[in-house]
Tab-separated table of C-alpha atoms in Angstrom:
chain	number	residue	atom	x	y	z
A	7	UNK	CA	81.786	25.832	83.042
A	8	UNK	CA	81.948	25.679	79.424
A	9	UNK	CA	78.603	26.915	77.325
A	10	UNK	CA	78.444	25.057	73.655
A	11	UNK	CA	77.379	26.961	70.965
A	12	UNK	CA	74.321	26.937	69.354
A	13	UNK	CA	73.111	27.226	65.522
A	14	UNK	CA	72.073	29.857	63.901
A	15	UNK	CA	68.099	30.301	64.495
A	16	UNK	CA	66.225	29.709	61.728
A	17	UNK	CA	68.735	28.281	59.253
A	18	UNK	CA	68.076	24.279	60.320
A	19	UNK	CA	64.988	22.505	58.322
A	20	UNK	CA	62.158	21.791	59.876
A	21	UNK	CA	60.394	18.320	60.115
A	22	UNK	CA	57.970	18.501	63.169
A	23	UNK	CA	56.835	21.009	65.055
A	24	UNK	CA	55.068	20.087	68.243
A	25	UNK	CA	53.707	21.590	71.436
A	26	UNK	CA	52.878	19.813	74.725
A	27	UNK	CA	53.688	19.729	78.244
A	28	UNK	CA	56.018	17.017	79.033
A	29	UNK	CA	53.377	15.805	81.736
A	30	UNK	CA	49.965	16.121	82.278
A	31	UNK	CA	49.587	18.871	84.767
A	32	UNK	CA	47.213	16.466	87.220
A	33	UNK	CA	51.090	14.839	87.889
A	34	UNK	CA	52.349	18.053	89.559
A	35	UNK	CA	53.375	16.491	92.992
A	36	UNK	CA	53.203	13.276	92.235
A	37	UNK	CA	56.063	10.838	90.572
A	38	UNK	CA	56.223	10.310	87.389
A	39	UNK	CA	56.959	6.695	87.328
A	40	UNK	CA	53.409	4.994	88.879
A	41	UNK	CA	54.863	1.221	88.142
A	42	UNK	CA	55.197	-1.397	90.206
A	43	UNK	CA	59.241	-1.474	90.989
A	44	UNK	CA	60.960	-4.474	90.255
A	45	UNK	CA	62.245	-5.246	93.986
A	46	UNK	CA	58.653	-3.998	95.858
A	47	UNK	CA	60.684	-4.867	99.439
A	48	UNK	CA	63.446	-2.905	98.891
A	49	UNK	CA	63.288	0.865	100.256
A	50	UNK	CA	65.125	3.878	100.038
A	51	UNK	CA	68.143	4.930	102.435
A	52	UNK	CA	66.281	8.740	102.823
A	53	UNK	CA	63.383	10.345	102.190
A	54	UNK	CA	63.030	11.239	98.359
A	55	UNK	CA	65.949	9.148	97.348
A	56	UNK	CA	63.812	7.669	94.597
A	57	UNK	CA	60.312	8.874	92.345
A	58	UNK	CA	60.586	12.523	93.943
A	59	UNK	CA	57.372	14.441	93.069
A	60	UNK	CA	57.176	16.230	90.073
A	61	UNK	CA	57.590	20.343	90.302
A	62	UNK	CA	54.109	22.350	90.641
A	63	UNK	CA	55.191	24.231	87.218
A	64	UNK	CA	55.761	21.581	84.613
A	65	UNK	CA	57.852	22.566	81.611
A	66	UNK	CA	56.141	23.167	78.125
A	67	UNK	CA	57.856	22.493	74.984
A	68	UNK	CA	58.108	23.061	71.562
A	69	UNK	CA	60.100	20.116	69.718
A	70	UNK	CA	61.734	21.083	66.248
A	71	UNK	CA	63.738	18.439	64.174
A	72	UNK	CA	66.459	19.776	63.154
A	73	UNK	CA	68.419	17.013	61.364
A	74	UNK	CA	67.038	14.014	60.139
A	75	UNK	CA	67.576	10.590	58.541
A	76	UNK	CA	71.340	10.657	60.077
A	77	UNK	CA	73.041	7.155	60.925
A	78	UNK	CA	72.712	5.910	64.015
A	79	UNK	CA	74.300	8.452	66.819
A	80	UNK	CA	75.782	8.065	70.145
A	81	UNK	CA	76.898	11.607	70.970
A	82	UNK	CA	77.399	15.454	70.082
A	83	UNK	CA	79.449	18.217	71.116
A	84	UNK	CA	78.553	21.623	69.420
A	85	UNK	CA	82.034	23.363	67.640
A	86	UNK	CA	82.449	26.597	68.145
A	87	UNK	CA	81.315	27.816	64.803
A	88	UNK	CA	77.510	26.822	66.067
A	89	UNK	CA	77.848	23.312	63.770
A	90	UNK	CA	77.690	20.055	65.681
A	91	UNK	CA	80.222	17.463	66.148
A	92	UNK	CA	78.333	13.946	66.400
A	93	UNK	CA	79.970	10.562	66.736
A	94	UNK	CA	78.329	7.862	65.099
A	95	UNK	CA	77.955	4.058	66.454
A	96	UNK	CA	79.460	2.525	63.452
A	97	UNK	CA	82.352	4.321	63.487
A	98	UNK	CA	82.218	7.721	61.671
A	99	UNK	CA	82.687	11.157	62.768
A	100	UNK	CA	80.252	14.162	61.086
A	101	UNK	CA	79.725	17.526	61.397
A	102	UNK	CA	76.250	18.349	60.802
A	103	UNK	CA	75.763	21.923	59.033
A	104	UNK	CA	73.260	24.675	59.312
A	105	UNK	CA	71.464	22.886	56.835
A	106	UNK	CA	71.112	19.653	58.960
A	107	UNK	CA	72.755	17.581	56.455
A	108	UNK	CA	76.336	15.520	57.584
A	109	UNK	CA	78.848	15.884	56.242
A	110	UNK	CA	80.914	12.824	54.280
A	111	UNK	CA	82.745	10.860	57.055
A	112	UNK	CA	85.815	12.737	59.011
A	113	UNK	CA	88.846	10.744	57.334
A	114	UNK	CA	91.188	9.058	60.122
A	115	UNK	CA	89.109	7.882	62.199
A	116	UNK	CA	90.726	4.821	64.353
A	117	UNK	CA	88.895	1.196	63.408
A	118	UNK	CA	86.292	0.838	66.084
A	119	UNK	CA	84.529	-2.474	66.945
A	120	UNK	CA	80.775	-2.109	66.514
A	121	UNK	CA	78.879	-4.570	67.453
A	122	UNK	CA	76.704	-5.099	70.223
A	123	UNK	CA	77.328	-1.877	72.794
A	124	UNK	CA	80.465	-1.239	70.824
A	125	UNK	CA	81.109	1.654	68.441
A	126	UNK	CA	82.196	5.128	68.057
A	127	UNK	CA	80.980	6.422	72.088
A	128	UNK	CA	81.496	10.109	72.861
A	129	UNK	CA	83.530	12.879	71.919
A	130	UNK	CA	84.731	16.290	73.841
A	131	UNK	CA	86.384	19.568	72.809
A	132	UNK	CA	89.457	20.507	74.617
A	133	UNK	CA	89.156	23.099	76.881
A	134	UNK	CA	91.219	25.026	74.603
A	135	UNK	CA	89.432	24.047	71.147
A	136	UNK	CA	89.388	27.325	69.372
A	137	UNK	CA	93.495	27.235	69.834
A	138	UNK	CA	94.462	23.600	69.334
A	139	UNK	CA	91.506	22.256	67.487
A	140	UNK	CA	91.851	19.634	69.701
A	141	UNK	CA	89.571	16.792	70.006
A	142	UNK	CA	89.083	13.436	72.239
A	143	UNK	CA	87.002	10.462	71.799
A	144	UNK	CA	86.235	7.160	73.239
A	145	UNK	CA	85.219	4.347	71.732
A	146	UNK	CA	85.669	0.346	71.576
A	147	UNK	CA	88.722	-0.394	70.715
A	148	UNK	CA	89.520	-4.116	69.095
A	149	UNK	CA	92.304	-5.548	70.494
A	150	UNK	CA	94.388	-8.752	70.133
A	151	UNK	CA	92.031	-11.273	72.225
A	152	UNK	CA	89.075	-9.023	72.616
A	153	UNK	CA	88.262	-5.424	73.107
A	154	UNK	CA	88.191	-2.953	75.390
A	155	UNK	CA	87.015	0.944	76.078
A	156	UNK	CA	89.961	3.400	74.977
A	157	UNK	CA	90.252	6.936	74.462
A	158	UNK	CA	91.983	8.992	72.165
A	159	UNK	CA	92.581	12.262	71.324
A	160	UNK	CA	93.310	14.276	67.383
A	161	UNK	CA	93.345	17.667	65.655
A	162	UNK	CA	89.998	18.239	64.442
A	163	UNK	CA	90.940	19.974	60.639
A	164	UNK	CA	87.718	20.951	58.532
A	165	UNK	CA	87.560	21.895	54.744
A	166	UNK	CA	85.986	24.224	52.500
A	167	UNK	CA	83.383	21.662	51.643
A	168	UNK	CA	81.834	21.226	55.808
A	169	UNK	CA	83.868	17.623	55.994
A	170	UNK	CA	87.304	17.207	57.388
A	171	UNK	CA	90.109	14.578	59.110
A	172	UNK	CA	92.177	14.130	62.068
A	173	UNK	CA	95.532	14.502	62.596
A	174	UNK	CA	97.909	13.639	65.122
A	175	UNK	CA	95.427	11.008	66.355
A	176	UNK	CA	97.040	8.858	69.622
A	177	UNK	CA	95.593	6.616	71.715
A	178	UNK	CA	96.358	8.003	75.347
A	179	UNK	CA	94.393	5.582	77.472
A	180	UNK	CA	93.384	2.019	77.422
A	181	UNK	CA	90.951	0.457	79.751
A	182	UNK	CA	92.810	-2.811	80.904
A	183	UNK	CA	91.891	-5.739	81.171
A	184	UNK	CA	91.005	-6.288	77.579
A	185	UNK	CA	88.071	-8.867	77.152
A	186	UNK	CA	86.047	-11.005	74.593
A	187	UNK	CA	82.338	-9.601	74.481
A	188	UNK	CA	80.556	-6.684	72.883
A	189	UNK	CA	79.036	-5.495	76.646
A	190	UNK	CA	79.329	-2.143	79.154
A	191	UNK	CA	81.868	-0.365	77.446
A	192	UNK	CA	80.385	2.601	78.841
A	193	UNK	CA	81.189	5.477	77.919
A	194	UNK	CA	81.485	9.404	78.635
A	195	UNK	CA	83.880	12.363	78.858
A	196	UNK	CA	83.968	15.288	81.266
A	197	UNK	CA	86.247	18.026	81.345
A	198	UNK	CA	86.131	19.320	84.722
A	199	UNK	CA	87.298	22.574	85.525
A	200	UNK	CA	90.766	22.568	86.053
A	201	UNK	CA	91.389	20.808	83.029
A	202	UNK	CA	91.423	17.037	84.292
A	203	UNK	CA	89.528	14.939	82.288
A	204	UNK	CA	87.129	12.133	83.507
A	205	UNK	CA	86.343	8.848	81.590
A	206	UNK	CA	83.591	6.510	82.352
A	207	UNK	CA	83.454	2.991	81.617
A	208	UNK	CA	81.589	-0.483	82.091
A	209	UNK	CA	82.157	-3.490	83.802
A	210	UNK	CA	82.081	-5.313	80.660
A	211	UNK	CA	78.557	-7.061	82.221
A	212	UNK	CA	79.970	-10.803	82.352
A	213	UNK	CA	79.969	-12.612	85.632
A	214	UNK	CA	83.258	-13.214	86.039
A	215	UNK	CA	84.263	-9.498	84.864
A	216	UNK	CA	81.604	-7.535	86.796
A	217	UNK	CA	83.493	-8.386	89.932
A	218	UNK	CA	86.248	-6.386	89.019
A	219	UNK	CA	84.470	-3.361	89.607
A	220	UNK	CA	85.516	-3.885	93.234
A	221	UNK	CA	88.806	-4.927	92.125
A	222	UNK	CA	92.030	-1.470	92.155
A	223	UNK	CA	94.038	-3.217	90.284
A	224	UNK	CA	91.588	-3.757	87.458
A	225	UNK	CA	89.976	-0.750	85.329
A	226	UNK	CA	86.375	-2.405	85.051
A	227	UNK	CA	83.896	-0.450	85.822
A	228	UNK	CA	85.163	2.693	87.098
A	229	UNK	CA	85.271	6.737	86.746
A	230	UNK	CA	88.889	7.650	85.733
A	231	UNK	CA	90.368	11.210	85.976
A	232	UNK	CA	93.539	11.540	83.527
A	233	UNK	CA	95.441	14.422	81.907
A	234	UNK	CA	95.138	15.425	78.167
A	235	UNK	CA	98.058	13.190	77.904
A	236	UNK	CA	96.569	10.280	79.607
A	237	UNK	CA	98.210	10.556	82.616
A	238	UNK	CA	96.824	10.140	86.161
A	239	UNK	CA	96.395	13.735	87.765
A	240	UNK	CA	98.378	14.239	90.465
A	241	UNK	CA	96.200	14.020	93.805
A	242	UNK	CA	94.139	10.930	92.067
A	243	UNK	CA	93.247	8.679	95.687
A	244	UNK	CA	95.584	5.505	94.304
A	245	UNK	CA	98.354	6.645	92.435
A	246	UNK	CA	100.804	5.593	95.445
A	247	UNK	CA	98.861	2.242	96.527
A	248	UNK	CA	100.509	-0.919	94.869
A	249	UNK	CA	98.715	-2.912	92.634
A	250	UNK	CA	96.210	-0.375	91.838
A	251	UNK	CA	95.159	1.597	88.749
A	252	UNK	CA	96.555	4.947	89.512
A	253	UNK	CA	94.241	6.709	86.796
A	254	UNK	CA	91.071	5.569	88.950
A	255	UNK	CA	88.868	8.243	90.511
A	256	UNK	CA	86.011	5.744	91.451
A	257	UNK	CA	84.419	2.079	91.347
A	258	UNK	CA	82.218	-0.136	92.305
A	259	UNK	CA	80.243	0.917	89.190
A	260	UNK	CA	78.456	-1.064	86.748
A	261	UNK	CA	78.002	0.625	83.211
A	262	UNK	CA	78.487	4.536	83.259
A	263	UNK	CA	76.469	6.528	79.792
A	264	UNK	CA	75.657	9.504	81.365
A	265	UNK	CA	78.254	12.405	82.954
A	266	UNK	CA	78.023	15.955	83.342
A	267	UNK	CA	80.184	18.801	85.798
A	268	UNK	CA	78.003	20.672	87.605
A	269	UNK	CA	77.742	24.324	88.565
A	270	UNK	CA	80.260	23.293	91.802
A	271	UNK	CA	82.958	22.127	89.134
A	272	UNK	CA	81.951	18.134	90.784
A	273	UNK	CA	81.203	15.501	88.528
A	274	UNK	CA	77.929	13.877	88.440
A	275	UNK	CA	76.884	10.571	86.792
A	276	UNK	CA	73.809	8.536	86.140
A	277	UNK	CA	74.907	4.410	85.505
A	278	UNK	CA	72.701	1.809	84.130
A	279	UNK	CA	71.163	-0.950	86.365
A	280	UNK	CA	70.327	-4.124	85.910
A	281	UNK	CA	66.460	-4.894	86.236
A	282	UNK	CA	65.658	-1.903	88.436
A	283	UNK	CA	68.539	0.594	90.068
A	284	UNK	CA	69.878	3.158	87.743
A	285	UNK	CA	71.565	5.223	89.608
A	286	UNK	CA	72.489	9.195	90.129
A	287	UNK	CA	76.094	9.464	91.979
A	288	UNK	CA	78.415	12.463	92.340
A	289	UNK	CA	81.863	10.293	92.422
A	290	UNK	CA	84.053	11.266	95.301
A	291	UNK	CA	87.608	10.758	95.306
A	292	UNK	CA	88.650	7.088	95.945
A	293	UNK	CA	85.065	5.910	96.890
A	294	UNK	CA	83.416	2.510	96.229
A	295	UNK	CA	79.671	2.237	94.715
A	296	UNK	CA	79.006	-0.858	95.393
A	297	UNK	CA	78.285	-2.742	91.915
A	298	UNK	CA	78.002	-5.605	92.153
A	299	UNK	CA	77.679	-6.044	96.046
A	300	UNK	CA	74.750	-3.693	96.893
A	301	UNK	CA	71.864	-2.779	93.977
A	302	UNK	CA	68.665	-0.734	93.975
A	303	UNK	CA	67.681	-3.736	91.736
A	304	UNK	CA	67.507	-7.594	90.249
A	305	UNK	CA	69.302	-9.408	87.569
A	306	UNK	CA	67.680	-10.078	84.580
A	307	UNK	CA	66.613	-13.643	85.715
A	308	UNK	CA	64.165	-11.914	88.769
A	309	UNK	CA	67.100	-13.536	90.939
A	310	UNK	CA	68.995	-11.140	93.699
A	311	UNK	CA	72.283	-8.777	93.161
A	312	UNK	CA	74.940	-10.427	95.292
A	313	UNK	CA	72.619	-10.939	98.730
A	314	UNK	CA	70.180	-8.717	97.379
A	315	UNK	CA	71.567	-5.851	99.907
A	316	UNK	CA	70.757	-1.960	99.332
A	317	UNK	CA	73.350	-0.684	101.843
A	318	UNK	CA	76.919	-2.407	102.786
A	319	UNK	CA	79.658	-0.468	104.803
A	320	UNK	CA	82.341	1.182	102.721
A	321	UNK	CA	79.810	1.664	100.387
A	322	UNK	CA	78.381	5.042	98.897
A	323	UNK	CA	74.446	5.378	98.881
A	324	UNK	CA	73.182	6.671	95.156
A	325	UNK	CA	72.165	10.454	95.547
A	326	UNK	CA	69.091	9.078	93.612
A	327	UNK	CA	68.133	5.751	91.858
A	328	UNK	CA	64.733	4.549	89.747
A	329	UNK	CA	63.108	1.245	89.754
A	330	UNK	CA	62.354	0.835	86.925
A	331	UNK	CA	64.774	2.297	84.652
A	332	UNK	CA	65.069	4.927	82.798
A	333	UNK	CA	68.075	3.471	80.824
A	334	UNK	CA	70.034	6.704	81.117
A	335	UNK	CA	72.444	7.834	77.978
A	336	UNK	CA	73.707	11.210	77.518
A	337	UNK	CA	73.570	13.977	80.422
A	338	UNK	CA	74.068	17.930	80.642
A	339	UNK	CA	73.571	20.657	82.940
A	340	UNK	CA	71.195	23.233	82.152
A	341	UNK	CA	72.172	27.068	82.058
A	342	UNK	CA	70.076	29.404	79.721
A	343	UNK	CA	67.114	32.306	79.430
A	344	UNK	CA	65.281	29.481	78.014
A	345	UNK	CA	64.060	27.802	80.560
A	346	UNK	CA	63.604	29.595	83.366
A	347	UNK	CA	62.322	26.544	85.641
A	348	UNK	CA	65.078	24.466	84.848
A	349	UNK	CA	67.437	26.386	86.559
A	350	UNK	CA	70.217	24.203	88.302
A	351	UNK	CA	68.386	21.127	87.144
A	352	UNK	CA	70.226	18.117	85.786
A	353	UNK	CA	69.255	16.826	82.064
A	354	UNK	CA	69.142	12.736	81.085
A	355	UNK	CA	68.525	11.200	78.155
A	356	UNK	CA	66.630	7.910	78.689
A	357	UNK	CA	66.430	5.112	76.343
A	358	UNK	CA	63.289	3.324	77.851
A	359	UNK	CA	61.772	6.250	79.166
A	360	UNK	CA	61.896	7.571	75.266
A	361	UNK	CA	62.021	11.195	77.095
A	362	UNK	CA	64.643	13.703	79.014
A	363	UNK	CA	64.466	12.971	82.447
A	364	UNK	CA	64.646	16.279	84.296
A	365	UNK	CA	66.332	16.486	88.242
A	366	UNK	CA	65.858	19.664	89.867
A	367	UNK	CA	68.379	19.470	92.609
A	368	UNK	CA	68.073	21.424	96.287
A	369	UNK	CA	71.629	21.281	98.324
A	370	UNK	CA	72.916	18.198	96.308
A	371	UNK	CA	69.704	16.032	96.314
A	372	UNK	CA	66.795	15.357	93.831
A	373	UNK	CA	63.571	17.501	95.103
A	374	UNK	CA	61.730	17.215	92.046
A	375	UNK	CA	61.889	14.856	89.292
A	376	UNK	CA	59.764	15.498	85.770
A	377	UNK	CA	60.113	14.059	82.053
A	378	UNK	CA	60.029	15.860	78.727
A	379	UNK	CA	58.251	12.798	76.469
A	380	UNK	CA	59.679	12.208	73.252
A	381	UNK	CA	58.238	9.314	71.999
A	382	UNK	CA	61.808	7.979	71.211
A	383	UNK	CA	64.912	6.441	72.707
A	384	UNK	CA	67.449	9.260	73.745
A	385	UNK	CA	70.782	8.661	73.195
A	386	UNK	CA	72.357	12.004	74.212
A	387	UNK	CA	71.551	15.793	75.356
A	388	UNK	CA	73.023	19.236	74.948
A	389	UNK	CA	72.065	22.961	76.135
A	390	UNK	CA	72.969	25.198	72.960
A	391	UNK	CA	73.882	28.519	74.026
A	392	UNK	CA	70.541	29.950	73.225
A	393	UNK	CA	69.272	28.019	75.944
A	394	UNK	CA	67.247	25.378	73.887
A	395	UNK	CA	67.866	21.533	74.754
A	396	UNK	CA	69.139	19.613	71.770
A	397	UNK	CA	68.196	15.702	72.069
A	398	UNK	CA	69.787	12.992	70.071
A	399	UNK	CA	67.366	10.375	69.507
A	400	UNK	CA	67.491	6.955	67.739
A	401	UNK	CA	65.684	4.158	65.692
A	402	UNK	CA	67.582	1.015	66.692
A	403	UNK	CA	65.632	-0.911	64.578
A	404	UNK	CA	66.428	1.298	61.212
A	405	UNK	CA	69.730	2.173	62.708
A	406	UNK	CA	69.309	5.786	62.219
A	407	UNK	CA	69.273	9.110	64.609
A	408	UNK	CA	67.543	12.388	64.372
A	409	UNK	CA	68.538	15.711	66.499
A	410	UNK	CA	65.577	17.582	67.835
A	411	UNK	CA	65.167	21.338	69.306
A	412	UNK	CA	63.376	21.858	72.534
A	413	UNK	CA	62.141	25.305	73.264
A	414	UNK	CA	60.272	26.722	75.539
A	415	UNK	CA	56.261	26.665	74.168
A	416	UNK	CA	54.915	29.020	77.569
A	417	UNK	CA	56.994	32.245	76.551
């Protein structure tokens, strides 16, 4: 699994410094979430399926700002020269220096439609970065009658003065159909280990699109899997059934901001809900979700998903699911000397929890859950390769992003 980089100690500014344990240590085997769910009938397929307790050793933290006042972000991949990589919503690429400052807008960036859940979405390094300087991106794409997720890959070349442009940029994959709304685009990027890369996207929320996402020949809400050319991989579970979308991996899913390999080489995902039912899923080849037959949740209006069913045949069971939601955005597997307790625990942004939702996973299940507060919406998370946990939180209302250090405050 590939470790990012991390920049050099001591050479970011410094806005906040902060220490306090993400819970108060009375929670230790207890949930966090104490809330009423949203769906009170509705139970869980297994024991622990939902609000595991939290661990007996709660992680401390010290929280270090480490770039401030930046436009508003949606993701960030660390370069291998230690500087990070972010994507911003309204279109721009930056690469953020030791000094935390961005850098003036990467030139060549494709026109990117904005508004609503649009924008600029994520961005990964190739596998083979530090050769081909090779970047790829998704992002909402305007089209001729709407828009649509898309994802596209460059040559990432930097100047003397931090900045750069792309070269060579192509579009290699389109999510089809296109459609008229600014909804569930999605979207993340996983390399997995053999090189293939996966691409999540939304359902594009509508009633008469969310359907889809049960639909192989339509690319609404699914997991793809597709070559650095944009090709299906050979071995995807459709590429010789007619009508179908040979590039899909999964469906049956509703809005997908949160993807991560873990230390098995699998892919793991965390996809929005509605009101109630986020959900944590490790996508298996060819398998269905459910969205929007079966739901851990509600619609908006308080009325039912489909029959208001938890469980259908042919449908997967999340590994885990809240109610209420975390609003999960951004998603990383933690490795380091940091954090010692964290060990083979998944990392989640959360946009209403305004903290890093931590899942310490036993045999491929959740046995404890805990969050690291951060008194902000979290739009995306990293592990540097000095083991600190780099969040990228935002300010919707003054459309503007800050990147913060976690470290741990008990050693």
């Amino acid at each position: 699994m590939r470790r990012v980089s991390a920049l050099l100690a001591g050479t970011m500014i410094t806005t906040a410094l902060v220490s306090a344990p993400a819970l108060a240590q009375d929670g230790a085997g207890q949930p966090v979430q104490t809330a009423e769910p949203n769906v009170p009938s509705q139970e869980p397929a297994f024991e622990e399926q939902t609000r595991a307790p939290q661990p007996e050793e709660l992680v401390e933290v010290d929280k270090e700002v480490v770039a401030d006042s930046l436009p508003q972000l949606w993701a960030m991949e660390f370069l291998p020269d230690g500087r990070m990589l972010v994507t911003a919503k309204e279109g721009a690429l930056h690469i953020i220096g030791e000094d935390g400052e961005p850098s003036s807008p990467i030139e060549n960036v494709p026109e990117v439609a904005s508004s609503g859940q649009g924008g600029l979405l994520d961005v990964a390094l190739a596998p083979d970065i530090e050769e081909s300087n090779r970047i790829f991106f998704s992002f909402a794409e305007p089209r001729e009658g709407g828009t649509g997720t898309s994802v596209a890959r460059a040559e990432l070349v930097m100047n003397d003065s931090g900045g750069g442009s792309l070269e060579n940029v192509e579009v290699i994959f389109q999510q089809m159909p296109t459609y008229d709304n600014d909804m569930h685009y999605g979207s993340r990027l996983a390399f997995g280990p053999e090189g293939a890369l996966y691409v999540t996207v939304g359902e594009r929320f509508d009633e008469e699109t969310r359907v889809q996402a049960q639909e192989l020949s339509s690319g609404l809400g699914k997991v793809f899997r597709i070559t650095e050319d944009g090709e299906p991989v050979e071995g995807n579970p459709f590429t010789d059934q007619d009508d179908a979308v040979p590039e899909i991996w999964s469906y049956g899913h509703r809005n997908v901001q949160s993807a991560a390999i873990g230390p098995d080489g699998n892919l793991w995902i965390v996809e929005h809900g509605p009101q109630g039912g986020d959900e944590l899923n490790q996508p298996q080849a060819g398998e269905n979700y459910g969205w929007p037959v079966i739901s851990y949740g509600q619609q908006y209006s308080g009325q039912p998903v489909g029959s208001g069913e938890t469980a259908q045949e042919g449908m997967e069971q999340p590994v885990y699911y809240w109610d209420p939601v975390i609003a999960p955005s951004g998603m990383a597997y933690y490795e380091g000397d940091e954090f010692p307790t964290l060990d083979n625990a998944f990392l989640i942004g959360g946009l209403v929890a305004q903290a890093v939702v931590v899942l310490h996973m036993e045999d491929d299940r959740v046995a404890f859950e805990e969050w690291i507060p951060m008194e902000a919406r979290v739009r995306d998370v990293e592990v540097g390769s000095d083991g600190a946990i780099y969040a990228v939180t935002e300010n919707r209302d003054a459309g503007t992003s800050q990147i913060v250090r976690l470290t741990n405050a008990a050693q």
